[in-house]
Tab-separated table of C-alpha atoms in Angstrom:
chain	number	residue	atom	x	y	z
A	1	MET	CA	-36.616	2.035	15.033
A	2	ALA	CA	-33.344	3.976	14.898
A	3	LYS	CA	-31.122	3.574	11.868
A	4	ARG	CA	-28.470	0.932	12.622
A	5	ILE	CA	-24.954	1.338	11.254
A	6	VAL	CA	-22.646	-1.645	11.680
A	7	VAL	CA	-18.877	-1.319	11.353
A	8	VAL	CA	-16.667	-4.367	10.872
A	9	GLY	CA	-13.087	-3.827	12.059
A	10	GLY	CA	-11.632	-1.839	14.923
A	11	LEU	CA	-8.174	-0.605	14.010
A	12	ALA	CA	-7.866	2.722	12.110
A	13	ALA	CA	-10.687	3.035	9.594
A	14	GLY	CA	-13.334	1.322	11.732
A	15	PRO	CA	-13.284	3.594	14.808
A	16	SER	CA	-12.952	6.647	12.539
A	17	ALA	CA	-16.010	5.554	10.575
A	18	ALA	CA	-18.036	4.690	13.654
A	19	SER	CA	-17.231	7.954	15.432
A	20	LYS	CA	-17.948	10.053	12.344
A	21	ALA	CA	-21.256	8.280	11.726
A	22	LYS	CA	-22.406	8.924	15.281
A	23	ARG	CA	-21.276	12.546	15.103
A	24	THR	CA	-23.048	13.053	11.756
A	25	ASN	CA	-26.312	11.554	12.976
A	26	PRO	CA	-26.492	11.156	16.771
A	27	GLU	CA	-29.842	9.377	16.420
A	28	CYS	CA	-28.199	6.392	14.737
A	29	ASP	CA	-27.252	3.247	16.610
A	30	VAL	CA	-23.622	2.523	15.719
A	31	VAL	CA	-22.126	-0.883	16.533
A	32	LEU	CA	-18.512	-1.891	15.896
A	33	PHE	CA	-17.383	-5.535	15.736
A	34	GLU	CA	-13.714	-6.449	16.194
A	35	GLN	CA	-12.371	-10.001	16.190
A	36	GLY	CA	-9.403	-9.132	18.415
A	37	GLU	CA	-9.134	-7.935	21.979
A	38	TYR	CA	-7.970	-4.402	21.195
A	39	ILE	CA	-9.235	-1.523	19.059
A	40	SER	CA	-7.880	1.813	17.856
A	41	TYR	CA	-4.169	1.366	18.395
A	42	GLY	CA	-1.061	2.514	16.560
A	43	ILE	CA	0.483	-0.111	14.295
A	44	CYS	CA	3.091	2.314	12.979
A	45	GLU	CA	4.390	2.896	16.500
A	46	ILE	CA	4.980	-0.808	17.213
A	47	PRO	CA	8.637	-0.973	16.065
A	48	TYR	CA	9.445	1.999	18.285
A	49	ALA	CA	7.750	0.325	21.225
A	50	ILE	CA	9.784	-2.818	20.564
A	51	ALA	CA	12.936	-0.680	20.569
A	52	GLY	CA	11.960	0.832	23.912
A	53	GLU	CA	11.441	4.349	22.539
A	54	ALA	CA	7.685	4.385	23.115
A	55	PRO	CA	5.684	2.788	25.962
A	56	VAL	CA	3.583	-0.130	24.773
A	57	ASP	CA	0.657	0.868	26.985
A	58	LYS	CA	0.421	4.194	25.129
A	59	LEU	CA	-0.215	2.565	21.751
A	60	ILE	CA	-3.956	2.316	22.388
A	61	SER	CA	-5.851	5.481	21.441
A	62	TYR	CA	-9.301	4.280	22.517
A	63	THR	CA	-10.455	1.373	24.625
A	64	PRO	CA	-13.900	-0.073	23.852
A	65	GLU	CA	-15.193	1.565	27.032
A	66	ARG	CA	-13.824	4.973	26.106
A	67	LEU	CA	-15.192	4.791	22.552
A	68	ARG	CA	-18.580	3.934	24.016
A	69	GLU	CA	-18.523	6.686	26.631
A	70	GLU	CA	-17.011	9.499	24.560
A	71	LYS	CA	-18.298	8.716	21.070
A	72	GLY	CA	-21.499	6.787	21.743
A	73	VAL	CA	-20.351	3.743	19.772
A	74	GLU	CA	-21.199	0.253	20.995
A	75	VAL	CA	-18.111	-1.943	20.706
A	76	ARG	CA	-18.016	-5.736	20.672
A	77	THR	CA	-14.491	-7.075	20.756
A	78	LEU	CA	-13.690	-10.771	20.292
A	79	HIS	CA	-16.533	-10.976	17.769
A	80	ARG	CA	-15.550	-12.160	14.298
A	81	VAL	CA	-17.768	-11.363	11.317
A	82	GLU	CA	-17.715	-14.482	9.153
A	83	GLU	CA	-20.263	-13.786	6.437
A	84	LEU	CA	-22.244	-10.971	4.838
A	85	LEU	CA	-25.865	-11.485	3.829
A	86	PRO	CA	-26.604	-8.388	1.707
A	87	THR	CA	-30.075	-9.451	0.566
A	88	LYS	CA	-31.147	-9.758	4.203
A	89	ARG	CA	-29.063	-6.801	5.396
A	90	ARG	CA	-27.482	-9.003	8.005
A	91	ILE	CA	-24.039	-10.240	8.995
A	92	VAL	CA	-23.066	-13.549	10.573
A	93	VAL	CA	-21.018	-13.041	13.738
A	94	ARG	CA	-19.116	-15.537	15.867
A	95	ASP	CA	-18.414	-14.847	19.529
A	96	VAL	CA	-14.747	-15.902	19.652
A	97	ALA	CA	-14.866	-16.815	23.342
A	98	SER	CA	-18.013	-18.957	23.326
A	99	GLY	CA	-18.183	-19.990	19.678
A	100	LYS	CA	-21.818	-18.861	19.513
A	101	ILE	CA	-22.992	-17.681	16.093
A	102	THR	CA	-25.643	-14.992	15.640
A	103	GLU	CA	-27.038	-12.833	12.849
A	104	GLU	CA	-26.953	-9.057	13.274
A	105	ARG	CA	-29.062	-6.687	11.216
A	106	TYR	CA	-27.867	-3.438	9.685
A	107	ASP	CA	-29.285	-0.562	7.703
A	108	LYS	CA	-25.828	0.528	6.576
A	109	LEU	CA	-22.679	-1.582	6.747
A	110	ILE	CA	-19.080	-0.333	6.744
A	111	LEU	CA	-16.325	-2.851	6.070
A	112	ALA	CA	-13.018	-1.878	7.686
A	113	THR	CA	-11.501	-5.341	7.819
A	114	GLY	CA	-7.968	-4.096	7.209
A	115	SER	CA	-5.102	-6.217	5.978
A	116	ARG	CA	-3.179	-9.279	7.028
A	117	PRO	CA	0.561	-9.933	6.891
A	118	LYS	CA	1.870	-12.016	4.023
A	119	LEU	CA	3.428	-15.336	4.982
A	120	LEU	CA	5.998	-17.534	3.307
A	121	GLY	CA	3.955	-20.724	3.297
A	122	VAL	CA	6.864	-22.854	4.525
A	123	VAL	CA	7.069	-25.339	7.389
A	124	GLY	CA	8.094	-23.749	10.665
A	125	GLU	CA	6.847	-20.213	10.139
A	126	HIS	CA	4.395	-20.663	13.020
A	127	ALA	CA	7.142	-21.498	15.491
A	128	ARG	CA	7.096	-19.614	18.781
A	129	ASN	CA	9.933	-17.248	17.866
A	130	VAL	CA	8.599	-16.226	14.430
A	131	PHE	CA	6.686	-12.952	14.453
A	132	THR	CA	4.864	-10.523	12.226
A	133	VAL	CA	4.463	-6.835	13.079
A	134	LYS	CA	0.824	-6.161	12.294
A	135	ALA	CA	-1.275	-6.390	15.456
A	136	LEU	CA	-0.895	-5.166	19.017
A	137	ALA	CA	-1.303	-8.676	20.406
A	138	ASP	CA	1.626	-9.848	18.254
A	139	ALA	CA	3.721	-6.885	19.398
A	140	LEU	CA	3.104	-7.640	23.052
A	141	ILE	CA	4.202	-11.247	22.595
A	142	LEU	CA	7.261	-10.180	20.585
A	143	LYS	CA	8.348	-7.648	23.210
A	144	GLN	CA	7.849	-10.186	25.995
A	145	TYR	CA	9.877	-12.762	24.073
A	146	ILE	CA	12.772	-10.339	23.618
A	147	ASP	CA	12.647	-9.233	27.249
A	148	GLU	CA	12.626	-12.795	28.592
A	149	GLU	CA	14.688	-14.745	26.046
A	150	GLN	CA	17.142	-11.967	25.122
A	151	PRO	CA	18.080	-13.455	21.737
A	152	LYS	CA	21.515	-12.521	20.412
A	153	ASN	CA	20.749	-12.976	16.725
A	154	ALA	CA	17.711	-11.966	14.685
A	155	VAL	CA	16.734	-12.553	11.078
A	156	ILE	CA	14.333	-10.216	9.297
A	157	ILE	CA	12.798	-11.499	6.076
A	158	GLY	CA	11.794	-8.620	3.822
A	159	GLY	CA	13.451	-5.298	3.016
A	160	GLY	CA	10.501	-2.925	2.917
A	161	TYR	CA	9.422	-0.249	5.383
A	162	ILE	CA	8.665	-2.624	8.260
A	163	GLY	CA	11.911	-4.458	7.616
A	164	MET	CA	13.814	-1.171	7.926
A	165	GLU	CA	12.068	-0.186	11.158
A	166	MET	CA	12.575	-3.580	12.726
A	167	ALA	CA	16.241	-3.672	11.722
A	168	ASP	CA	16.653	-0.394	13.578
A	169	ALA	CA	14.610	-1.591	16.572
A	170	LEU	CA	16.302	-4.962	17.008
A	171	THR	CA	19.758	-3.455	16.598
A	172	THR	CA	18.827	-0.946	19.278
A	173	ARG	CA	17.893	-3.898	21.507
A	174	GLY	CA	21.434	-5.246	21.102
A	175	MET	CA	20.879	-8.009	18.552
A	176	ASN	CA	23.002	-8.979	15.587
A	177	VAL	CA	20.571	-8.470	12.703
A	178	THR	CA	20.550	-10.233	9.345
A	179	LEU	CA	18.126	-8.885	6.750
A	180	LEU	CA	17.141	-11.190	3.880
A	181	HIS	CA	15.749	-9.576	0.745
A	182	LEU	CA	14.703	-10.949	-2.637
A	183	TYR	CA	16.331	-8.075	-4.508
A	184	ASN	CA	19.756	-6.467	-4.578
A	185	LEU	CA	18.644	-3.291	-2.797
A	186	PRO	CA	16.107	-2.627	-0.019
A	187	MET	CA	12.896	-0.636	-0.262
A	188	ASN	CA	11.414	-1.416	-3.661
A	189	GLY	CA	9.518	1.555	-5.030
A	190	LEU	CA	12.227	4.067	-4.218
A	191	GLU	CA	14.656	5.283	-6.853
A	192	ARG	CA	17.932	3.408	-7.169
A	193	GLU	CA	20.166	6.186	-5.788
A	194	ILE	CA	18.059	6.421	-2.642
A	195	ARG	CA	17.950	2.645	-2.177
A	196	GLU	CA	21.733	2.519	-2.370
A	197	ARG	CA	21.979	5.081	0.426
A	198	VAL	CA	19.565	3.056	2.545
A	199	ARG	CA	21.618	-0.102	2.071
A	200	ALA	CA	24.773	1.793	3.011
A	201	GLU	CA	23.070	3.038	6.181
A	202	LEU	CA	22.060	-0.516	7.130
A	203	GLU	CA	25.593	-1.769	6.646
A	204	LYS	CA	27.010	1.227	8.527
A	205	HIS	CA	25.025	0.015	11.540
A	206	ARG	CA	26.215	-3.592	11.088
A	207	VAL	CA	23.003	-4.981	9.683
A	208	HIS	CA	24.003	-7.950	7.510
A	209	PHE	CA	22.052	-7.322	4.310
A	210	VAL	CA	21.748	-10.447	2.144
A	211	ALA	CA	20.605	-9.692	-1.389
A	212	TYR	CA	18.730	-12.051	-3.714
A	213	ALA	CA	17.898	-14.308	-0.792
A	214	LYS	CA	14.929	-16.632	-1.145
A	215	THR	CA	13.844	-18.248	2.108
A	216	GLU	CA	13.362	-21.978	1.638
A	217	GLY	CA	12.522	-23.103	5.163
A	218	PHE	CA	13.271	-23.093	8.879
A	219	ILE	CA	15.106	-25.505	11.121
A	220	VAL	CA	12.999	-25.889	14.253
A	221	ASP	CA	14.165	-27.486	17.512
A	222	LYS	CA	12.203	-29.636	19.974
A	223	THR	CA	10.928	-26.552	21.826
A	224	ASN	CA	9.229	-25.269	18.634
A	225	ARG	CA	11.859	-22.600	18.205
A	226	VAL	CA	13.528	-21.690	14.902
A	227	THR	CA	17.305	-22.033	15.186
A	228	HIS	CA	18.260	-21.462	11.535
A	229	VAL	CA	16.706	-19.798	8.499
A	230	VAL	CA	17.535	-21.722	5.339
A	231	THR	CA	17.852	-19.779	2.068
A	232	ASP	CA	19.342	-20.271	-1.374
A	233	GLN	CA	22.149	-17.993	-0.160
A	234	GLY	CA	22.999	-20.150	2.851
A	235	SER	CA	21.723	-20.883	6.368
A	236	PHE	CA	21.549	-18.217	9.083
A	237	GLU	CA	21.542	-18.952	12.790
A	238	THR	CA	18.925	-17.034	14.754
A	239	GLY	CA	17.029	-16.734	17.998
A	240	LEU	CA	14.283	-14.584	16.509
A	241	VAL	CA	12.599	-14.257	13.099
A	242	VAL	CA	10.527	-11.310	11.897
A	243	LEU	CA	8.439	-11.733	8.748
A	244	ALA	CA	8.252	-8.348	7.016
A	245	LEU	CA	6.848	-9.422	3.670
A	246	GLY	CA	4.155	-6.783	3.331
A	247	VAL	CA	0.398	-7.087	3.668
A	248	GLU	CA	-2.642	-8.028	1.610
A	249	PRO	CA	-6.259	-6.911	1.984
A	250	ASN	CA	-8.667	-8.801	4.215
A	251	SER	CA	-11.402	-8.876	1.614
A	252	ALA	CA	-12.483	-12.525	1.513
A	253	ILE	CA	-15.886	-12.000	3.133
A	254	ALA	CA	-16.500	-9.094	0.757
A	255	THR	CA	-15.735	-11.044	-2.404
A	256	LYS	CA	-17.828	-13.969	-1.176
A	257	ALA	CA	-20.769	-11.568	-0.875
A	258	GLY	CA	-20.317	-10.302	-4.447
A	259	ILE	CA	-18.475	-7.086	-3.683
A	260	ARG	CA	-16.075	-6.143	-6.465
A	261	VAL	CA	-12.350	-5.983	-5.805
A	262	GLY	CA	-9.437	-4.511	-7.716
A	263	PRO	CA	-5.633	-4.503	-7.457
A	264	ARG	CA	-4.286	-7.223	-5.159
A	265	GLY	CA	-7.832	-7.931	-3.946
A	266	GLY	CA	-8.574	-4.475	-2.560
A	267	ILE	CA	-12.291	-3.647	-2.361
A	268	LEU	CA	-13.409	-1.188	-5.043
A	269	THR	CA	-15.456	1.825	-3.967
A	270	ASP	CA	-16.560	5.123	-5.433
A	271	GLN	CA	-15.491	8.484	-4.001
A	272	ARG	CA	-18.134	8.131	-1.298
A	273	GLN	CA	-16.567	4.808	-0.220
A	274	GLN	CA	-19.707	3.018	-1.453
A	275	THR	CA	-19.173	-0.489	-2.846
A	276	ASN	CA	-21.113	-1.953	-5.762
A	277	ILE	CA	-23.689	-3.328	-3.300
A	278	ASP	CA	-26.283	-0.931	-1.906
A	279	ASN	CA	-25.864	0.114	1.720
A	280	ILE	CA	-22.366	-1.343	2.020
A	281	TYR	CA	-19.341	0.916	2.333
A	282	ALA	CA	-15.675	0.047	2.791
A	283	ALA	CA	-12.638	1.890	4.124
A	284	GLY	CA	-9.009	1.327	5.024
A	285	ASP	CA	-6.463	-1.335	4.177
A	286	CYS	CA	-9.102	-3.685	2.791
A	287	CYS	CA	-9.704	-1.199	-0.048
A	288	ALA	CA	-8.114	-0.202	-3.306
A	289	VAL	CA	-7.424	3.522	-3.669
A	290	LYS	CA	-7.409	5.821	-6.674
A	291	ASN	CA	-3.838	6.908	-7.314
A	292	LEU	CA	-4.081	10.628	-8.067
A	293	VAL	CA	-0.804	10.605	-9.995
A	294	THR	CA	-1.421	7.686	-12.347
A	295	ASN	CA	-5.261	7.727	-12.188
A	296	ALA	CA	-5.147	3.949	-11.702
A	297	MET	CA	-6.616	2.011	-8.819
A	298	SER	CA	-3.782	1.035	-6.482
A	299	TYR	CA	-3.311	-0.774	-3.218
A	300	ILE	CA	-1.789	1.707	-0.726
A	301	PRO	CA	-2.295	0.403	2.824
A	302	LEU	CA	-1.499	3.430	5.000
A	303	ALA	CA	-3.076	4.542	8.276
A	304	THR	CA	-3.452	8.115	7.041
A	305	LEU	CA	-5.634	6.990	4.167
A	306	ALA	CA	-7.558	4.495	6.300
A	307	SER	CA	-8.585	7.160	8.770
A	308	LYS	CA	-9.666	9.580	6.020
A	309	GLN	CA	-11.632	6.897	4.193
A	310	GLY	CA	-13.238	5.919	7.489
A	311	TRP	CA	-14.443	9.465	8.052
A	312	VAL	CA	-15.958	9.582	4.577
A	313	ALA	CA	-17.638	6.179	4.865
A	314	GLY	CA	-19.009	6.994	8.315
A	315	GLU	CA	-20.420	10.359	7.302
A	316	ASN	CA	-22.069	8.967	4.175
A	317	ALA	CA	-23.506	5.924	5.941
A	318	ALA	CA	-25.151	8.355	8.344
A	319	GLY	CA	-26.676	10.421	5.540
A	320	GLY	CA	-23.870	12.811	4.591
A	321	ALA	CA	-22.210	13.560	1.263
A	322	ALA	CA	-18.463	13.396	1.885
A	323	VAL	CA	-15.881	12.552	-0.783
A	324	PHE	CA	-12.458	10.900	-0.718
A	325	ARG	CA	-10.596	11.877	-3.886
A	326	GLY	CA	-7.703	9.452	-3.636
A	327	ALA	CA	-4.042	9.412	-2.682
A	328	ILE	CA	-0.610	10.221	-4.077
A	329	HIS	CA	1.246	7.640	-1.931
A	330	ALA	CA	3.092	9.594	0.761
A	331	ILE	CA	5.211	7.592	3.197
A	332	ALA	CA	8.388	7.906	5.233
A	333	VAL	CA	10.539	5.778	7.495
A	334	ARG	CA	13.498	6.280	9.793
A	335	VAL	CA	16.446	4.036	8.992
A	336	PHE	CA	18.868	4.532	11.868
A	337	GLY	CA	20.200	8.070	11.273
A	338	LEU	CA	18.332	8.706	8.050
A	339	GLU	CA	14.904	10.101	7.255
A	340	VAL	CA	13.717	8.356	4.089
A	341	ALA	CA	10.601	9.709	2.381
A	342	ARG	CA	8.742	8.974	-0.817
A	343	VAL	CA	5.818	10.967	-2.217
A	344	GLY	CA	4.017	10.393	-5.501
A	345	ALA	CA	4.885	7.924	-8.244
A	346	SER	CA	8.190	6.188	-8.848
A	347	SER	CA	9.876	6.531	-12.237
A	348	GLU	CA	8.894	2.930	-12.972
A	349	GLU	CA	5.222	3.583	-12.181
A	350	ALA	CA	5.263	6.792	-14.200
A	351	LEU	CA	6.715	5.036	-17.246
A	352	ALA	CA	4.137	2.257	-16.972
A	353	SER	CA	1.399	4.918	-16.867
A	354	GLY	CA	2.509	6.479	-20.157
A	355	PHE	CA	4.283	9.598	-18.910
A	356	ASP	CA	7.302	11.030	-20.717
A	357	VAL	CA	9.509	10.574	-17.688
A	358	VAL	CA	12.392	12.824	-16.702
A	359	THR	CA	14.362	12.165	-13.506
A	360	GLU	CA	16.955	14.300	-11.773
A	361	SER	CA	18.946	13.930	-8.574
A	362	ILE	CA	20.344	16.804	-6.526
A	363	THR	CA	22.193	17.348	-3.265
A	364	ALA	CA	21.302	20.290	-1.036
A	365	TRP	CA	21.686	21.482	2.556
A	366	SER	CA	18.863	21.247	5.089
A	367	LYS	CA	19.854	24.653	6.545
A	368	VAL	CA	22.353	27.333	5.632
A	369	ALA	CA	25.513	25.238	5.256
A	370	MET	CA	27.532	27.039	7.930
A	371	MET	CA	24.825	26.683	10.595
A	372	PRO	CA	25.188	24.031	13.315
A	373	GLY	CA	23.245	20.884	12.512
A	374	SER	CA	23.005	21.528	8.792
A	375	LYS	CA	22.911	18.198	6.941
A	376	LYS	CA	22.988	17.125	3.331
A	377	LEU	CA	19.773	16.081	1.633
A	378	TRP	CA	19.673	13.819	-1.403
A	379	ILE	CA	16.626	14.316	-3.605
A	380	THR	CA	15.540	12.375	-6.684
A	381	ALA	CA	12.568	13.826	-8.537
A	382	VAL	CA	10.366	12.423	-11.300
A	383	MET	CA	8.442	14.640	-13.724
A	384	ASP	CA	6.530	14.476	-16.994
A	385	ARG	CA	8.294	16.270	-19.829
A	386	ARG	CA	5.114	17.061	-21.783
A	387	SER	CA	3.064	18.625	-18.982
A	388	ARG	CA	6.082	19.659	-16.856
A	389	ARG	CA	4.146	18.234	-13.932
A	390	LEU	CA	5.953	16.888	-10.878
A	391	LEU	CA	5.038	13.208	-10.455
A	392	GLY	CA	7.119	11.897	-7.568
A	393	VAL	CA	10.018	12.649	-5.245
A	394	ASN	CA	12.326	10.690	-2.940
A	395	VAL	CA	14.151	12.560	-0.189
A	396	VAL	CA	16.763	11.144	2.165
A	397	GLY	CA	18.934	12.805	4.786
A	398	GLU	CA	19.730	13.023	8.460
A	399	GLU	CA	17.533	16.063	9.044
A	400	GLY	CA	14.771	17.842	7.138
A	401	ALA	CA	13.928	15.138	4.594
A	402	VAL	CA	10.346	14.495	5.694
A	403	HIS	CA	9.659	18.233	5.963
A	404	ARG	CA	10.685	18.691	2.296
A	405	ALA	CA	8.788	15.592	1.212
A	406	ASN	CA	5.611	17.047	2.689
A	407	LEU	CA	6.103	20.218	0.659
A	408	PHE	CA	6.618	18.189	-2.499
A	409	ALA	CA	3.500	16.175	-1.615
A	410	VAL	CA	1.365	19.322	-1.695
A	411	GLY	CA	2.619	20.122	-5.179
A	412	ILE	CA	2.035	16.593	-6.435
A	413	PHE	CA	-1.443	16.455	-4.893
A	414	HIS	CA	-2.402	19.673	-6.695
A	415	ARG	CA	-0.801	18.555	-9.987
A	416	SER	CA	1.661	21.436	-9.902
A	417	SER	CA	4.249	21.965	-12.625
A	418	VAL	CA	7.893	22.498	-11.790
A	419	ASP	CA	7.440	26.059	-13.047
A	420	GLU	CA	4.765	26.691	-10.417
A	421	ILE	CA	6.770	25.021	-7.641
A	422	ALA	CA	9.834	27.100	-8.515
A	423	GLN	CA	7.800	30.220	-7.721
A	424	TRP	CA	6.600	29.092	-4.285
A	425	ASP	CA	7.234	31.653	-1.580
A	426	LEU	CA	8.987	29.646	1.133
A	427	VAL	CA	10.580	30.714	4.400
A	428	TYR	CA	14.274	31.628	4.610
A	429	SER	CA	15.850	31.485	8.047
A	430	PRO	CA	19.466	30.293	8.492
A	431	PRO	CA	18.800	27.987	11.495
A	432	PHE	CA	15.958	26.257	9.623
A	433	THR	CA	16.287	26.525	5.863
A	434	PRO	CA	18.590	28.052	3.211
A	435	LEU	CA	17.832	31.081	1.069
A	436	TRP	CA	16.984	28.669	-1.720
A	437	ASP	CA	15.113	25.816	-0.083
A	438	PRO	CA	15.928	22.353	-1.480
A	439	VAL	CA	12.374	22.194	-2.835
A	440	LEU	CA	12.984	25.295	-4.939
A	441	VAL	CA	16.420	24.080	-5.986
A	442	THR	CA	14.907	20.812	-7.221
A	443	ALA	CA	12.237	22.597	-9.254
A	444	ASN	CA	14.752	24.940	-10.836
A	445	VAL	CA	17.158	22.127	-11.735
A	446	LEU	CA	14.292	20.256	-13.422
A	447	LYS	CA	13.297	23.411	-15.324
A	448	LYS	CA	16.863	23.827	-16.535
A	449	LYS	CA	17.068	20.200	-17.614
A	450	ILE	CA	13.992	20.303	-19.832
A	451	GLY	CA	14.290	23.899	-21.006
A	452	SER	CA	11.646	26.598	-21.298
A	453	PRO	CA	8.024	25.640	-21.977
A	454	THR	CA	7.044	25.815	-25.620
């Protein structure tokens, strides 16, 4: 009997794991179970599809049929895995359409159950015009609602990355947007100077940012539609509500089966993506990740990491020996005219991890200043005084911010000191970058601030 590898979850990590397993050992039978209708689609592209920048029908990378034909993976959508039976090497699966429950055997199991959006837990949040931005099915309903109902006002609850993207998208669709946030500045995790620039950009584009706003409930009309969002800062009229409160790992079936979890409930694995139970691997947003800057286990739900972890889990389940070292936390978002990027640890995280933190902020040009299209970049960097190691960087600007953040990310990933980064041999070309690239300027300013190494 052929070795049977079962994958639970069909978004980013699951299809990556299934495809890699089949490629590693073509003799294996690989079966993927997904509780929804769709697999392998782009969550990160959803706000841009809502805005009309990207076609919704292009969000799907692989259909079940295509994954079967091109990768040799059997896909069963609308099948929800409800329980793991590790001692029997079986899973309990419910056919969503019929309700029928069966047990499926496995030799190796890969959990890629992803994450779920956080909710407020207040009456009315399941009304027909309240949406999350986490699944393709939700996005399709949201886009249809906007197209048909054409709401004039929208309220977004949450000022993180999704909140920023949706503020941009809904403004683009012609709505008056109010953004409610628990704190005084958006985008927790960025440095204060950068967060202030983000708030200014929101307000520049007429997004009504309400700080220190705690949502207390919704007023719902007879058609099951929210008409007002009630907070401790007042009531806000709306025709549309987006919950952008972040996500949490879908790890309940794992913990019930005795699989260990870590920060915020993320499944703990080793570098091979193996859990504490033999023959069970995990990958993606359901997992905790080793933070390569702080060396702590963190919860960093990003598609880039999910896909990499999926590859590692799939290869190892099929008999390979792949390793996933961890992550530095690299992420970016467009906020109207700004590129906003963060790589590595924040100053707050670095302090909590025992580093002797030094921060510095600089302003530089994306190109030679006199060249057309040259824009200012604002960079805030975090380093450790003792080791002189770069720990984290925020970059914001109208052009070139993400490009510089990626360069910084390489240095942080390889534990580079500011002295090493200052010596990098980078391109100089007036239409693209100055003689002294902002990355080099940042490193040299940090060197000057802390003095020569002893």
